[in-house]
CSV table of C-alpha atoms and ligand atoms in Angstrom, one decimal:
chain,number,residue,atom,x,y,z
K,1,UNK,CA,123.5,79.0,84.3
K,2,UNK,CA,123.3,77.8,81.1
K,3,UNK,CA,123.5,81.8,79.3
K,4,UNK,CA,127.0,81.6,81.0
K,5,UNK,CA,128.3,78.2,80.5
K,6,UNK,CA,126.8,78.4,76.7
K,7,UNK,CA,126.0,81.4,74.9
K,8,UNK,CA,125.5,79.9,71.9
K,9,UNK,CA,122.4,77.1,72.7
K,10,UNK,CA,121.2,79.4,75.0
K,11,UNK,CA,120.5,82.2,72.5
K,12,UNK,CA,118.9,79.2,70.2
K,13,UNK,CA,116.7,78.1,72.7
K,14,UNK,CA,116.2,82.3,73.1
K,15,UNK,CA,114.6,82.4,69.9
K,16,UNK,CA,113.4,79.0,69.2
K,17,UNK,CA,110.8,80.3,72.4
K,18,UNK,CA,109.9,83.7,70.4
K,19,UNK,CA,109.3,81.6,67.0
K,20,UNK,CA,106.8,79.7,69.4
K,21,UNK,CA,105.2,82.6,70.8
K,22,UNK,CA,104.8,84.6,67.4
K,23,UNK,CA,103.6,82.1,65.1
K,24,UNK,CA,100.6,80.0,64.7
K,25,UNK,CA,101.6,76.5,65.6
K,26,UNK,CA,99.4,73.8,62.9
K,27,UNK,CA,101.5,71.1,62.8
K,28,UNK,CA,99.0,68.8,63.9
K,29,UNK,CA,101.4,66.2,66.1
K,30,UNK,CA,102.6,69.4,68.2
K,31,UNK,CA,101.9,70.4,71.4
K,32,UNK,CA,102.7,72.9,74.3
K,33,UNK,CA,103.6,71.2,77.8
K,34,UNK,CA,103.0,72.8,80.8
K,35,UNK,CA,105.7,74.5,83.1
K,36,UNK,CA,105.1,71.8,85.4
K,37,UNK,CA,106.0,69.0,82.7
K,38,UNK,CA,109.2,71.3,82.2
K,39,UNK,CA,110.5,71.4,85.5
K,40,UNK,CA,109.5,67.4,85.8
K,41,UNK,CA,111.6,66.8,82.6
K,42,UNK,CA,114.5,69.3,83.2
K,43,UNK,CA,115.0,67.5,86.3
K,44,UNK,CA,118.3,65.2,88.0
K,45,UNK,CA,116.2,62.4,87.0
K,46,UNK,CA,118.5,62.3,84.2
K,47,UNK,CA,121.4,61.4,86.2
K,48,UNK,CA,119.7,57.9,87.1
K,49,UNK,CA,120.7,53.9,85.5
K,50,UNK,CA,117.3,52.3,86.0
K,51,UNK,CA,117.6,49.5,83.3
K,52,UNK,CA,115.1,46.4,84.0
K,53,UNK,CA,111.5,47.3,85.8
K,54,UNK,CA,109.8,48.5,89.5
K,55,UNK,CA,111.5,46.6,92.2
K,56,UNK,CA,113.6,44.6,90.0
K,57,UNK,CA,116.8,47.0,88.5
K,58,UNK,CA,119.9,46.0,87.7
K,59,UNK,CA,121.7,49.0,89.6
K,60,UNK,CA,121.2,49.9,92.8
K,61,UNK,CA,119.3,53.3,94.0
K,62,UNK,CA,116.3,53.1,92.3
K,63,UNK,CA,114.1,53.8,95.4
K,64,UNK,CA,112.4,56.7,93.8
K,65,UNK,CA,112.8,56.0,90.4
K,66,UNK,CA,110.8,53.0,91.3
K,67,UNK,CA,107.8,54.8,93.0
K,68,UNK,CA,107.5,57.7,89.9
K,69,UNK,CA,107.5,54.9,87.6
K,70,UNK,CA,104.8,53.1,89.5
K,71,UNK,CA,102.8,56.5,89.6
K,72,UNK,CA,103.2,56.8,86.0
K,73,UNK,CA,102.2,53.5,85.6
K,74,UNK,CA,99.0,53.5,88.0
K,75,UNK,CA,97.7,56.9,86.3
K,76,UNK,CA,97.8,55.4,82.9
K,77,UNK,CA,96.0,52.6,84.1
K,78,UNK,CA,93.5,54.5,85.2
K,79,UNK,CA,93.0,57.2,82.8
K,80,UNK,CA,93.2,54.6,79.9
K,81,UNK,CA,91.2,51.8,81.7
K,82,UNK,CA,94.1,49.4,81.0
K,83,UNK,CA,95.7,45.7,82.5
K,84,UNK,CA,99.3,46.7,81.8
K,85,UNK,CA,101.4,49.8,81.1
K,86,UNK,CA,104.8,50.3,80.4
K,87,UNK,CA,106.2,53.4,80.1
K,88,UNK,CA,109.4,53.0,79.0
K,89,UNK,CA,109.7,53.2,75.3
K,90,UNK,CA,111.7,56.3,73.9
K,91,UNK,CA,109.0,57.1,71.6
K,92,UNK,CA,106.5,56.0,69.3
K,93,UNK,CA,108.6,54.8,67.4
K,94,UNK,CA,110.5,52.2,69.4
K,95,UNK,CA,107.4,51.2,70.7
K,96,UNK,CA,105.9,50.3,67.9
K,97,UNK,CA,109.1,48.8,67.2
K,98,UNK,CA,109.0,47.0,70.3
K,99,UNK,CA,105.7,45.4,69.4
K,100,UNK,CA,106.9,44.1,65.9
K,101,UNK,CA,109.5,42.6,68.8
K,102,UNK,CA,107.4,41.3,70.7
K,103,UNK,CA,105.0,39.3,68.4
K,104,UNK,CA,106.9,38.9,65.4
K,105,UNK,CA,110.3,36.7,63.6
K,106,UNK,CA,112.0,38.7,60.7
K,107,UNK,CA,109.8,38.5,57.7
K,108,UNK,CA,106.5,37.5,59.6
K,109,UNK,CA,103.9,39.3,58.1
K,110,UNK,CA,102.0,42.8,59.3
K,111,UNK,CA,99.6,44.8,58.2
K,112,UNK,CA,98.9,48.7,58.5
K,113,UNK,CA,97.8,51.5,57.0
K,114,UNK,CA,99.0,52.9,53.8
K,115,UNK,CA,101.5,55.9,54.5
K,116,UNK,CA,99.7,58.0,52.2
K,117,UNK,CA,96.4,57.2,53.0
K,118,UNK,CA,97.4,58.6,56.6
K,119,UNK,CA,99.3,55.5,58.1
K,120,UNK,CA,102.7,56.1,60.2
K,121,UNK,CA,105.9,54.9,58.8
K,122,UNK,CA,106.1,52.6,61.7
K,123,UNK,CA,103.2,50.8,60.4
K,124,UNK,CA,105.1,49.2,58.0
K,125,UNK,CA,106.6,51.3,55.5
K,126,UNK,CA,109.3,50.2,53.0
K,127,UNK,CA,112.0,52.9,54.3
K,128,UNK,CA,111.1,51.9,58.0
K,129,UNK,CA,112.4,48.5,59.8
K,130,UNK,CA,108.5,47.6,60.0
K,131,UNK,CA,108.8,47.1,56.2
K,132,UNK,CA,112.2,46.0,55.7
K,133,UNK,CA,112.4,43.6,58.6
K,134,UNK,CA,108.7,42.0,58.3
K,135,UNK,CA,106.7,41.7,55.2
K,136,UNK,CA,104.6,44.4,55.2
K,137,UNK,CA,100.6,44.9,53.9
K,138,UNK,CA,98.5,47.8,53.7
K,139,UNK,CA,95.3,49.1,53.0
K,140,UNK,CA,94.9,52.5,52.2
K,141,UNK,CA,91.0,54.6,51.8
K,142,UNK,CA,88.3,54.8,49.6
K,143,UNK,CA,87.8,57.8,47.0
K,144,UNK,CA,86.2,59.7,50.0
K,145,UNK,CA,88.5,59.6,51.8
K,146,UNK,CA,87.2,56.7,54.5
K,147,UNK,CA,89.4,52.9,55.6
K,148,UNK,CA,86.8,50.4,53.4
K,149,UNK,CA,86.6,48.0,56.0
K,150,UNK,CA,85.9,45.7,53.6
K,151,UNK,CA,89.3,46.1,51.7
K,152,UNK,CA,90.7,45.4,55.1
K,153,UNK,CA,89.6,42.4,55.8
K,154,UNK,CA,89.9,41.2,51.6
K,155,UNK,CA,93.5,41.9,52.7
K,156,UNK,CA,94.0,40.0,55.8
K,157,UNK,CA,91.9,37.5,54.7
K,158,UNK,CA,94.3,37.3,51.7
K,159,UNK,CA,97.3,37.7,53.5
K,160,UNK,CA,97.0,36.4,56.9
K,161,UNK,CA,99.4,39.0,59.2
K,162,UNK,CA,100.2,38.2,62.4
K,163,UNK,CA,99.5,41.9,63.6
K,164,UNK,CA,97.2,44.4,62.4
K,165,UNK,CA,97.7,48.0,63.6
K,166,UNK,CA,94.9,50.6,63.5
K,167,UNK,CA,95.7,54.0,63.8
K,168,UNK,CA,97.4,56.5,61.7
K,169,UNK,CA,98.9,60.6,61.9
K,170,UNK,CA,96.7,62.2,59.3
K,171,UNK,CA,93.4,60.9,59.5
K,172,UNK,CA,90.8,62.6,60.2
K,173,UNK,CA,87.9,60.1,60.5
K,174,UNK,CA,86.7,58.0,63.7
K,175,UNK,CA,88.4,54.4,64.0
K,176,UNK,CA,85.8,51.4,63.9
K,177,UNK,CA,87.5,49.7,66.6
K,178,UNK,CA,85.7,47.2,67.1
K,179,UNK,CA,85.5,46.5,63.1
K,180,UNK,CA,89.3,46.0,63.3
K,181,UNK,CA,88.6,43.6,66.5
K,182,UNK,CA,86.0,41.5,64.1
K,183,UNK,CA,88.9,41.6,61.4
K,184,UNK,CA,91.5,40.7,63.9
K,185,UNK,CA,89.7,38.1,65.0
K,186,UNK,CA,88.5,36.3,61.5
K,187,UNK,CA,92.3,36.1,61.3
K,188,UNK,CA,93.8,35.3,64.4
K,189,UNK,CA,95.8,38.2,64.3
K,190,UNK,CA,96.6,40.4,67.1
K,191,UNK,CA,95.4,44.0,67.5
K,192,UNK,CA,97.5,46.9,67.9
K,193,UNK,CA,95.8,50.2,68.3
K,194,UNK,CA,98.4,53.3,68.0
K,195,UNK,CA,97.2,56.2,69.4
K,196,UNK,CA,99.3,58.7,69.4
K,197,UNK,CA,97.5,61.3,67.7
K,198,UNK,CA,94.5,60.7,69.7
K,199,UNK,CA,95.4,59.9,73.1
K,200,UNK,CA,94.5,62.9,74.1
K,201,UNK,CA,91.2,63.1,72.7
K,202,UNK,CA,90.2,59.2,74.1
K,203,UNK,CA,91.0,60.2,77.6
K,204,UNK,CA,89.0,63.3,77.6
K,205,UNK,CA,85.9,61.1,75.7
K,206,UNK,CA,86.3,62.9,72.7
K,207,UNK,CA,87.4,60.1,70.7
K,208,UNK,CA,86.2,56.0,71.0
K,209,UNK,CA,88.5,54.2,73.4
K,210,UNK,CA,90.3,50.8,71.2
K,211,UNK,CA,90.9,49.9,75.2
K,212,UNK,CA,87.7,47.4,74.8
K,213,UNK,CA,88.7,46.0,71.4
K,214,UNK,CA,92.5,45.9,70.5
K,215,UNK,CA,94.8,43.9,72.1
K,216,UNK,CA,97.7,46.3,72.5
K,217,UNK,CA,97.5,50.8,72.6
K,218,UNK,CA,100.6,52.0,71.8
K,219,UNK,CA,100.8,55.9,71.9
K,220,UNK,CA,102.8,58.5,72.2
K,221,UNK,CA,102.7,61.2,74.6
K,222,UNK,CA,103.3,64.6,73.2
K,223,UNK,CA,100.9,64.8,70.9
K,224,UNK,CA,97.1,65.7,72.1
K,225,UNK,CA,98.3,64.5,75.5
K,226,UNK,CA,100.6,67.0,76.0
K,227,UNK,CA,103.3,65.5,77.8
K,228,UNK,CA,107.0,65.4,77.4
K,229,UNK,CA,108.6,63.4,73.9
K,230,UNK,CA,108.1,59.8,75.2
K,231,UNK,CA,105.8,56.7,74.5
K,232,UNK,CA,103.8,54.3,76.1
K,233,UNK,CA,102.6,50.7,75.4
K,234,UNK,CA,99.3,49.0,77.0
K,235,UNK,CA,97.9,46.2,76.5
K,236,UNK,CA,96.1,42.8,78.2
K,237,UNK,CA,97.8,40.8,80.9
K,238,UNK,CA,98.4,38.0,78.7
K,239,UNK,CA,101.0,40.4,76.1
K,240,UNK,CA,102.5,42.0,79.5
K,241,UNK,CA,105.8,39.8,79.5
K,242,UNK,CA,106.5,39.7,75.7
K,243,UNK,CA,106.2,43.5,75.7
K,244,UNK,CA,108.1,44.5,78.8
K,245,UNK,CA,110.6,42.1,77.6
K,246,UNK,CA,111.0,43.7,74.0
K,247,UNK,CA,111.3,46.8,75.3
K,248,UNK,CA,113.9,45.8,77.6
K,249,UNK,CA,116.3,44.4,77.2
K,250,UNK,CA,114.5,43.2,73.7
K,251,UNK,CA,115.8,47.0,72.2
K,252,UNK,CA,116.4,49.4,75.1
K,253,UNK,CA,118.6,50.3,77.4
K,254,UNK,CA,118.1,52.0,80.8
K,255,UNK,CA,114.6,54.6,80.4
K,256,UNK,CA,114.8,57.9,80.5
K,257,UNK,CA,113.6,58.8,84.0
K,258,UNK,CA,112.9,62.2,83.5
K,259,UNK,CA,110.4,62.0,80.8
K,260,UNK,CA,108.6,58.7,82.6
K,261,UNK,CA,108.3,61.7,85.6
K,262,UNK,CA,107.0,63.8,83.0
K,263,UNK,CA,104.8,61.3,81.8
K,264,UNK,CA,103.2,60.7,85.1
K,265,UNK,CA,102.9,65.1,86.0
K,266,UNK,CA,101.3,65.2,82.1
K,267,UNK,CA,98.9,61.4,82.8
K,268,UNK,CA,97.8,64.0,86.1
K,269,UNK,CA,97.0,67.1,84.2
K,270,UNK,CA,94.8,64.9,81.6
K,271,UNK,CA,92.6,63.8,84.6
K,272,UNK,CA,91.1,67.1,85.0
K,273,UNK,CA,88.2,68.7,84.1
K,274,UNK,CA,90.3,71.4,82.9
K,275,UNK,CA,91.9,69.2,80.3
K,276,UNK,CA,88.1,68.1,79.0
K,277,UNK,CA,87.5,70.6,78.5
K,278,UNK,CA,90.8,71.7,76.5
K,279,UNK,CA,90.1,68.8,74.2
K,280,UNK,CA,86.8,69.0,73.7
K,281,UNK,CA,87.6,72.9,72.3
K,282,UNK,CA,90.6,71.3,70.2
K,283,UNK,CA,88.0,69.1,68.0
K,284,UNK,CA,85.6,72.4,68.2
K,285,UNK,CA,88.2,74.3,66.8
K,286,UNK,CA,89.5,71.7,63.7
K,287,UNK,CA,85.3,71.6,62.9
K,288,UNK,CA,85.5,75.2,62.6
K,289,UNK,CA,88.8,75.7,60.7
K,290,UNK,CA,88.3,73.1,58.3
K,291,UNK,CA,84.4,74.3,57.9
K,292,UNK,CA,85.7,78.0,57.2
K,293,UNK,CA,88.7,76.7,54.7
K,294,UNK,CA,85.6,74.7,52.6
K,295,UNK,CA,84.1,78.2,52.4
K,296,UNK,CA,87.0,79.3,50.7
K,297,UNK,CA,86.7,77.0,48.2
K,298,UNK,CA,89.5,74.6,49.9
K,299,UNK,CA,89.3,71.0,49.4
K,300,UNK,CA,89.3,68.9,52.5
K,301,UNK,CA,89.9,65.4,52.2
K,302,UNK,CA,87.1,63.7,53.2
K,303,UNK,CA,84.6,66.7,53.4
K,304,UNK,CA,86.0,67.6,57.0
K,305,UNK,CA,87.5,66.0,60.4
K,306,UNK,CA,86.1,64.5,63.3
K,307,UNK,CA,89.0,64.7,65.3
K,308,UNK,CA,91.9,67.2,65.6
K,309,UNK,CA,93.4,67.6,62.3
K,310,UNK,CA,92.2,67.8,58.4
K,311,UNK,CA,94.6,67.0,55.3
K,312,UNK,CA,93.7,69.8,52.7
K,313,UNK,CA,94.5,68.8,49.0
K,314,UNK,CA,96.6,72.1,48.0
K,315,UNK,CA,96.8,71.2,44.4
K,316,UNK,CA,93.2,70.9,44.0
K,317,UNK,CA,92.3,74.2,46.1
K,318,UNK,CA,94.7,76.6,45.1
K,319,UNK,CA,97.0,74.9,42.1
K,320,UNK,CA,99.9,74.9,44.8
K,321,UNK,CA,101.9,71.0,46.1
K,322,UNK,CA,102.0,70.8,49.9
K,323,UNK,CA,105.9,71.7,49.7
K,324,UNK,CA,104.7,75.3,47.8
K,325,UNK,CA,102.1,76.3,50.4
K,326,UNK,CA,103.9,75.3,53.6
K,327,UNK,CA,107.0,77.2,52.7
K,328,UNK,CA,104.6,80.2,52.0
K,329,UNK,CA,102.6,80.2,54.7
K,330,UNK,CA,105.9,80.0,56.9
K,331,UNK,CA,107.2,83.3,55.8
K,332,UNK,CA,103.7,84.6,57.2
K,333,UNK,CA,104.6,82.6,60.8
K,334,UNK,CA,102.4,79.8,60.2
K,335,UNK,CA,103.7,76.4,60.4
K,336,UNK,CA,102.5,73.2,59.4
K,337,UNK,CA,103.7,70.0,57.7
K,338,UNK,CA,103.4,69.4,54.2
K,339,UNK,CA,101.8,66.0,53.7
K,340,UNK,CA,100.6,63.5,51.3
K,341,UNK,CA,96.9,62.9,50.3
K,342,UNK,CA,94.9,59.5,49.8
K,343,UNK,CA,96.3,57.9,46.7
K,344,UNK,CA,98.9,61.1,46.0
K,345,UNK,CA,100.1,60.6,42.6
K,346,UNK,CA,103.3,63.0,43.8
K,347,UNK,CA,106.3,61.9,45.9
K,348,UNK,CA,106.2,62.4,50.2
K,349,UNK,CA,108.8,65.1,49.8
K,350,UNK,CA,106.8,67.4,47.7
K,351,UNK,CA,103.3,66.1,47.8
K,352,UNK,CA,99.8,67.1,47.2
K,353,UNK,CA,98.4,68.7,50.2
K,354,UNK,CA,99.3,70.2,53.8
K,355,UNK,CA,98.4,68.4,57.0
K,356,UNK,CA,97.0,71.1,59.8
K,357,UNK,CA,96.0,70.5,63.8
K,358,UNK,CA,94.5,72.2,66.4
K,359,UNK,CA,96.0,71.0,69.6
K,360,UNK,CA,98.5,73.7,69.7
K,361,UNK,CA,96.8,76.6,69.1
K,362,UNK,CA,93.8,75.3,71.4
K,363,UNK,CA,96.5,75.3,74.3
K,364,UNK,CA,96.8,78.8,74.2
K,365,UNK,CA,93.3,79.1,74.1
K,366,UNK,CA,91.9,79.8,70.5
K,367,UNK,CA,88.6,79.7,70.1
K,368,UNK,CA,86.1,79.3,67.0
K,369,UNK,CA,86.0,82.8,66.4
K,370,UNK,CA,89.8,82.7,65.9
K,371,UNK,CA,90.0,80.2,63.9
K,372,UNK,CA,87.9,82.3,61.1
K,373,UNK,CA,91.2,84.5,61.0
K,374,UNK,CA,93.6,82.1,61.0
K,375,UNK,CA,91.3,80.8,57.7
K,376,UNK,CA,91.7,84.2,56.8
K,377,UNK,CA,95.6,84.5,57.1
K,378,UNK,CA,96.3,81.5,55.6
K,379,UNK,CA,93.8,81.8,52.5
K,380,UNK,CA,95.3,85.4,51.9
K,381,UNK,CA,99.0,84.1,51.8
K,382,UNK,CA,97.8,81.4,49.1
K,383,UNK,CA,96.1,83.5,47.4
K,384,UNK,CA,99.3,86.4,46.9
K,385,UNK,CA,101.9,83.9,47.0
K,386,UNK,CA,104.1,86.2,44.7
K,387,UNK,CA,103.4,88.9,46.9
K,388,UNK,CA,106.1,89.5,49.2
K,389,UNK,CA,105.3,92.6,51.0
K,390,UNK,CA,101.5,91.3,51.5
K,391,UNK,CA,102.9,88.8,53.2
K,392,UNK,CA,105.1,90.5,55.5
K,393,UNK,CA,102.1,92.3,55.8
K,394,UNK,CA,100.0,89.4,57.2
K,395,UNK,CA,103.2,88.0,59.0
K,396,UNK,CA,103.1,91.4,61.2
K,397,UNK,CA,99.1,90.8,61.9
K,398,UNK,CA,100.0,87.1,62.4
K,399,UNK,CA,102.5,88.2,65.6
K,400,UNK,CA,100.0,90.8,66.9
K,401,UNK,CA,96.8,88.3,66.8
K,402,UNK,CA,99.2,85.7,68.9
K,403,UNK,CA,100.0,88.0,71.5
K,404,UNK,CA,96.8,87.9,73.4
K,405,UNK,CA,97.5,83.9,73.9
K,406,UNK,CA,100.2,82.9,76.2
K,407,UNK,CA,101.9,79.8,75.7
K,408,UNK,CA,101.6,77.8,78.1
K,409,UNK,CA,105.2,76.8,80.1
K,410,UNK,CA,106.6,79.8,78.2
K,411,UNK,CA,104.8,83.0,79.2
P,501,LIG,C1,103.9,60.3,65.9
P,501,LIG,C2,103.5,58.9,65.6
P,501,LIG,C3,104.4,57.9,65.9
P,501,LIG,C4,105.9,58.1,66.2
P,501,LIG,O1,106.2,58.8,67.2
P,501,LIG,P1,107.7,59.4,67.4
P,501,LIG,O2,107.7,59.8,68.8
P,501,LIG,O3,107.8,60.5,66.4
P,501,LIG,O4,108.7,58.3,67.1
P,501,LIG,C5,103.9,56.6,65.8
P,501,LIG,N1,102.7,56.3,65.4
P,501,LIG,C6,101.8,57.3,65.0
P,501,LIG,C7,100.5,57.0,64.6
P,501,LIG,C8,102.2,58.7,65.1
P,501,LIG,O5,101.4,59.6,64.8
């Protein structure tokens, strides 16, 4: 047993599971799996070589490896209502990668959403190989908050990018899809709809489906789908070979079987009613939360959220940078990620405002009603941030209010 072979991680892992059961979990790309997704991705899986694809490996003994990563395969097919899967990638991040790969020669040209207006660094950003390796564009949002369609295409009309990518980690609008395809198309570019902070949502109907418009979905799959740290890339038949083949051997080697078994047990759970149902609470509860913040007098970029998460501007609301209120609000057992706000005039690493989910908390069952006192705790540490004992005070009231929702895979 691992408590006898290492002391050490096991007591990390000890209290890394009571953090998670006595705190309120906002960080809006968080998640908690199931116990079956566990088991699935603490399994001998590991142990497998599998590099190349179904029925055609480069080692030997990938009878079963071969058939999970079929199933994975056919139940995102289903689910997403998509040509071609592949299931490989590590994570978002190489997968988006792997489509800069695919479609792309170093310093071709692509196009993404701004960073700070709620893009992903993999969309292009200066730091990230999508911006040092290709020559990167982006459009960012309007004063309100909103992608101006019409900047978009002024910009790809200007610019001419060989990919576009829609989709972004702290937005909290609805996607015109089919806008992007009518872009896309004026350009000849290609489509690339990343959906990782959605996924979740689209296969529950909660969220438009890019499946009809873009040309390739990346996502990945432990965000609002609640499977194990992995990614996934769909797209048309005619983009199958140039993406299997930039994710392997383009820039992987052999995939990590446990997590495409994961995948698959997580792709089963999201095909219930029960998981509907889950999602349609999670956008239920970020309309609430972000409804009782504006009461408070917070500032919510945008007015509010039509999807799981909001982006409050802390300097505006309370006179407080992102950096300020999230290390406060952890002291009380509330995480979530500081973030930057459209057109931030501060720096990523101590920016204007705090990004804040509900797909955790709505995995352990929240409801509206709770989400009036987790408005309530989080407004009352901002509002006594000097106040050290108050805090502890609400930190204390914090743990009791979690205890009546189990996390699920945990207790
Ligand atoms: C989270 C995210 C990714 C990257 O996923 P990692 O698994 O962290 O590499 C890519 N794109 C978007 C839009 C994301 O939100």
């Amino acid at each position: 047993m691992l408590q006898d072979i290492d002391n050490q991680i096991y007591n990390l892992i000890q209290k890394e599971s009571k953090r998670q059961i006595e705190g309120i979990e906002l960080i809006a790309s968080e998640n908690y799996v199931s116990k079956a997704v566990l088991e699935a991705m603490g399994s001998i899986l590991t142990n497998k070589y599998s590099e190349g694809y179904s029925g055609k490996r480069y080692y030997r003994g990938n009878e079963y490896i071969d058939q999970i990563e079929d199933i994975a395969i056919e139940r995102a097919k289903e689910l997403f209502k998509v040509d071609h899967v592949n299931v490989q990638p590590y994570s978002g991040s190489p997968a988006n990668f792997a489509v800069h790969l695919a479609f792309l020669n170093p310093g071709d040209k692509t196009m993404g959403m701004a960073l700070d207006a709620g893009g992903h660094l993999t969309h292009g950003f200066k730091v990230s190989v999508s911006g040092k390796y290709f020559d990167s564009v982006s459009y960012g949002v309007d004063e309100n908050g909103y992608i101006n369609y019409d900047e978009v295409r002024k910009l790809a009309l200007d610019h001419k990018p060989k990919l576009i990518w829609a989709g972004f980690s702290a937005y909290s609008r609805i996607i015109d899809w089919k806008e992007f395809r009518k872009i896309a198309d004026e350009v000849n570019a290609i489509l690339v709809a990343d959906i990782a902070h959605v996924a979740g949502l689209i296969v529950a109907g909660e969220y438009p489906s890019p499946v009809p418009y873009a040309d390739i979905v990346t996502t990945t799959t432990h965000k609002t789908l609640r499977g194990p740290r992995g990614a996934m890339i769909m797209c048309r038949k005619p983009y199958a070979e140039a993406i299997d083949k930039a994710v392997f051997p383009g820039s992987q080697g052999g995939p990590h079987n446990h997590t495409t078994a994961a995948i698959a047990v997580a792709l089963k759970e999201a095909g219930t009613e029960e998981f509907k149902q889950y999602s349609k609470q999670v956008v239920l509860n970020a309309k609430k939360l972000s409804e009782e913040l504006i009461k408070k007098g917070y500032y919510i970029v945008s007015g509010g959220t039509d999807n799981h998460l909001m982006l409050v501007d802390t300097i505006k609301s309370v006179k407080l940078s992102g950096k300020e209120v999230s290390n406060a609000l952890e002291k009380a057992n509330i995480t979530l990620n500081k973030n930057t706000v459209p057109n931030d005039s501060r720096k990523p690493w101590d920016p204007s405002g705090v990004r804040i989910g509900t797909p955790a908390i709505t995995s352990r069952g929240m409801k509206e009603s709770d989400m009036e006192k987790i408005a309530y705790f989080i407004n009352t540490v901002l509002e006594n941030i000097e106040n050290n004992s108050l805090i502890e005070k609400i930190k204390g009231e914090v743990k009791d209010f979690t205890k009546r929702f189990p996390v699920p895979g945990i207790n």
